[in-house]
XYZ file of C-alpha atoms in Angstrom:
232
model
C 0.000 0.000 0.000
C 2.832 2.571 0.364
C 4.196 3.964 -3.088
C 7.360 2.303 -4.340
C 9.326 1.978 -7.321
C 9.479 -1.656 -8.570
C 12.240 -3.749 -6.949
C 13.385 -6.621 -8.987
C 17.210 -6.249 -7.906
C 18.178 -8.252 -4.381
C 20.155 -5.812 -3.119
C 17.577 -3.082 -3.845
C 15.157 -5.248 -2.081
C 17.332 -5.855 1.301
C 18.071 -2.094 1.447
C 14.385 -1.156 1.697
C 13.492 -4.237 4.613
C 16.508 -2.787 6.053
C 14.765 0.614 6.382
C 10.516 -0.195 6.933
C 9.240 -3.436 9.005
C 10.381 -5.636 11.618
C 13.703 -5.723 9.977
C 14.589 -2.046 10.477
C 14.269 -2.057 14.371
C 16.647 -5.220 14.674
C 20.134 -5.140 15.136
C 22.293 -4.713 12.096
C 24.109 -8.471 12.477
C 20.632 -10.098 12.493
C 19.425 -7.944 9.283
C 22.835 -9.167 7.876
C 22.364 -12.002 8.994
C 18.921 -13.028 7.495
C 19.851 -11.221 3.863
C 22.470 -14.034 4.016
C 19.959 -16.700 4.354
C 17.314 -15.252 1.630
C 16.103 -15.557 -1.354
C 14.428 -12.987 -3.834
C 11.073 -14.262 -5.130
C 8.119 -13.028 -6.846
C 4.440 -13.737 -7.354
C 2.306 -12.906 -9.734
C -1.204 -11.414 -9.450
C -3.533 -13.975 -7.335
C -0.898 -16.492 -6.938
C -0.408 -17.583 -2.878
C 2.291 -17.599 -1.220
C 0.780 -19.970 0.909
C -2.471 -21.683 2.053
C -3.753 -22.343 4.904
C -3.078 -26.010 6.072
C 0.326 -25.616 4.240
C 3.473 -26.826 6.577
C 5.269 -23.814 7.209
C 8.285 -23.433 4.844
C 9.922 -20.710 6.328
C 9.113 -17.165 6.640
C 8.618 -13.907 3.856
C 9.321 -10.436 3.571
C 7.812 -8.513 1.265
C 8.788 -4.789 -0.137
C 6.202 -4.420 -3.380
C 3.101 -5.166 -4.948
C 0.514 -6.394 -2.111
C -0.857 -9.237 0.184
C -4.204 -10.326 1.396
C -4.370 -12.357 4.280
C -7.225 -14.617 4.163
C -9.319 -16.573 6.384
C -12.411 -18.815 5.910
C -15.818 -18.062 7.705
C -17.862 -20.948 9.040
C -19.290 -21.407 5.728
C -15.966 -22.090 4.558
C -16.076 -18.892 2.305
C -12.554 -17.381 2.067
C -12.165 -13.857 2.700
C -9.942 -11.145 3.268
C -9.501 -10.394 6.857
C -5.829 -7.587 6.392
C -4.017 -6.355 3.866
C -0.394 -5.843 4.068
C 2.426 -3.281 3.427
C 5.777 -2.680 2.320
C 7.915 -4.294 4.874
C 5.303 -6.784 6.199
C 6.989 -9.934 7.099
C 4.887 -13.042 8.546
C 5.050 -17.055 8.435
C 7.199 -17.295 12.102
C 3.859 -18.806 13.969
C 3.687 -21.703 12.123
C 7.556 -22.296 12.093
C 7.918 -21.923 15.955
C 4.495 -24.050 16.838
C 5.407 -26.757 14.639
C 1.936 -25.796 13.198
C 0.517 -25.923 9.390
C -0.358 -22.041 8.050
C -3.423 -20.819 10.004
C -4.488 -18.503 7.270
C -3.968 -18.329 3.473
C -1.726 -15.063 2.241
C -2.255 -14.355 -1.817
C -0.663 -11.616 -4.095
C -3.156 -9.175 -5.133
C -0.790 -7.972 -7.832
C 2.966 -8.894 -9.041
C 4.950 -8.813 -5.829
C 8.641 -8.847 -5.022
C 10.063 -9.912 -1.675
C 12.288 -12.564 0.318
C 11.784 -15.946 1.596
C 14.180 -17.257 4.099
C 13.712 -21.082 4.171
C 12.480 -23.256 6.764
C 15.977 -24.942 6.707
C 17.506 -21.730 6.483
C 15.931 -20.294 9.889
C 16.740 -23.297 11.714
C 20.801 -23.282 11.114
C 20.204 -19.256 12.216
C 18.796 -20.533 15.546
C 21.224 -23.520 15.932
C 24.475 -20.874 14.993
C 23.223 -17.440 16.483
C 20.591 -18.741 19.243
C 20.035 -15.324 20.411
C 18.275 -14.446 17.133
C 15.443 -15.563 18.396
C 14.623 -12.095 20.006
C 14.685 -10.673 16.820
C 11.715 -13.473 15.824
C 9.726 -13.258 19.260
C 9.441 -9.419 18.263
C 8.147 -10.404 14.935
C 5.552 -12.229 16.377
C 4.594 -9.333 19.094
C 4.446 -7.182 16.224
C 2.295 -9.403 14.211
C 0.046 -10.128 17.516
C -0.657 -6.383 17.879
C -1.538 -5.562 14.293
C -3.932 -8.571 14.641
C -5.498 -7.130 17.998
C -5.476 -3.220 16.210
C -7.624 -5.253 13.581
C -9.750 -7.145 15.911
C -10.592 -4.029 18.398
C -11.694 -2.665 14.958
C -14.553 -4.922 14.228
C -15.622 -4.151 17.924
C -16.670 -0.986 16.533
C -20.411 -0.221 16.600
C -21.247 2.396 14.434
C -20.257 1.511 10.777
C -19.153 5.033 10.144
C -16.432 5.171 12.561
C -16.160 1.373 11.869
C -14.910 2.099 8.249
C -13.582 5.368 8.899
C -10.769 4.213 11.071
C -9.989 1.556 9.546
C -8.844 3.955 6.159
C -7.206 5.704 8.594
C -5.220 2.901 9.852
C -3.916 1.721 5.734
C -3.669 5.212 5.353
C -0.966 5.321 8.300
C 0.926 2.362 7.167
C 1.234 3.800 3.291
C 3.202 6.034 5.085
C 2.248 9.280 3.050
C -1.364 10.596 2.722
C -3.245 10.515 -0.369
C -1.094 7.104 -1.140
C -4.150 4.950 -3.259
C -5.235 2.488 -0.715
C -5.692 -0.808 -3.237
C -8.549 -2.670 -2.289
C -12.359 -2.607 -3.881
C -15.300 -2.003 -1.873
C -15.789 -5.569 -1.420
C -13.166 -6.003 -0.244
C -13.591 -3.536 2.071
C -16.646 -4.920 3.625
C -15.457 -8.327 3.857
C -12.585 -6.303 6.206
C -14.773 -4.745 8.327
C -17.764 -7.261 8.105
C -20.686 -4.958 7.156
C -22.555 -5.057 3.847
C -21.290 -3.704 0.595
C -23.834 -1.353 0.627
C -23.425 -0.099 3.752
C -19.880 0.369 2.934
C -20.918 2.550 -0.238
C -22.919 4.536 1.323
C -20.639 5.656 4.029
C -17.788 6.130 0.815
C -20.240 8.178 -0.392
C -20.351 10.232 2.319
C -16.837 10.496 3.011
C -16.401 11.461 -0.065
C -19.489 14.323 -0.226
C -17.049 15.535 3.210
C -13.626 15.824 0.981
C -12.210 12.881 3.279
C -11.573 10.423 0.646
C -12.237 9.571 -3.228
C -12.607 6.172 -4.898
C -11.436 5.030 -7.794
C -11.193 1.517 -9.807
C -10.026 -1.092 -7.126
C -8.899 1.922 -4.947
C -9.468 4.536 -1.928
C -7.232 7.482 -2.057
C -7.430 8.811 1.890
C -7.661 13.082 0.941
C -7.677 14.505 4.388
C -6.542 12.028 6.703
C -7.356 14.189 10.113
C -10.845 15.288 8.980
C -11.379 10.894 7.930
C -9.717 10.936 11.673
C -12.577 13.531 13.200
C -15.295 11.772 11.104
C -14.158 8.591 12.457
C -15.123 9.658 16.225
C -18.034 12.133 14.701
């Protein structure tokens, strides 16, 4: 969701982890050391990176294009329950439970990042067993976006429901006005209201100046009136 040029060059793509994510606020010998154990890869436009069920097969980094996260309702329906950003990293809970994936992450459009291998994270651990700070604070971080989500859907009023949670993309793009790439839909499958509840509070967002929509997009205009409106 935040505006980047296209990486497709490895050391392009460890420079930027270095500098947004988890990566950033870890010490510079474990960043070194985990761009030593990666590997660049790319997915194309709905292709997963995983499923859930899969055994974990190490964990991913990712610096452009975008993510879904995905979950399935009691009906078995898969839907989108986050969306990622630039220097989002995730797949450590299934590695250190021993678990298979507990939700389903897919490329919403071509996107570049780094995998570090299952086999890979386990000679880190074995040779450097204090990197596993670094980890447990990838996991904390993960655990609080997932609560920040979850207190979300506590919300009440659909207004401030759907207000905040622009807000909250619009924060992690990093710059206001960044396009927010995600349809309507999509939109109220994250905040589990009805799609036309969710166009009728667009619409009036957008008859306030707070934010326009586009094809597949919300572009966040005013980010502390959205912020007002969300607590209106």
């Amino acid at each position: 969701m935040q505006k980047v040029k296209k990486y497709n060059d490895f050391d392009e793509v460890c420079a930027f982890l270095g500098r947004v994510g988890w990566l950033a606020e870890c010490p510079r010998s474990s960043r070194d050391l985990i761009f030593g154990s990666a590997r660049l890869v790319r997915f194309a436009e709905d292709e997963p990176v995983y499923r859930m069920g899969d055994r974990s097969d190490g964990v991913y980094g990712f610096v452009d294009g975008g993510l879904q996260i995905m979950l399935p309702r009691d009906n078995q329906e898969i839907v989108p329950i986050h969306l990622s950003e630039p220097g989002f990293w995730v797949g450590e809970s299934a590695f250190f439970s021993d678990s298979t994936r507990l939700v389903s992450v897919v490329a919403t459009r071509p996107t570049v990042g780094l995998h570090v291998p299952r086999a890979s994270v386990i000679e880190l651990l074995e040779s450097h067993p204090d990197i596993i700070q670094d980890f447990y604070a990838l996991s904390h971080r993960n655990l609080a976006t997932a609560l920040k989500l979850l207190a979300n859907l506590t919300i009440a009023n659909s207004t401030s429901r759907i207000a905040q949670r622009l807000v909250y993309y619009d924060e992690i793009a990093g710059k206001c006005g960044a396009p927010i790439r995600l349809t309507q839909e999509d939109l109220a499958n994250l905040v589990a209201v009805s799609l036309p509840t969710v166009e009728r509070v667009l619409r009036g967002l957008g008859d306030a100046g707070a934010v326009e929509t586009g094809r597949g997009q919300i572009r966040v205009l005013d980010r502390r009136k959205l912020i007002s409106l969300s607590y209106g």
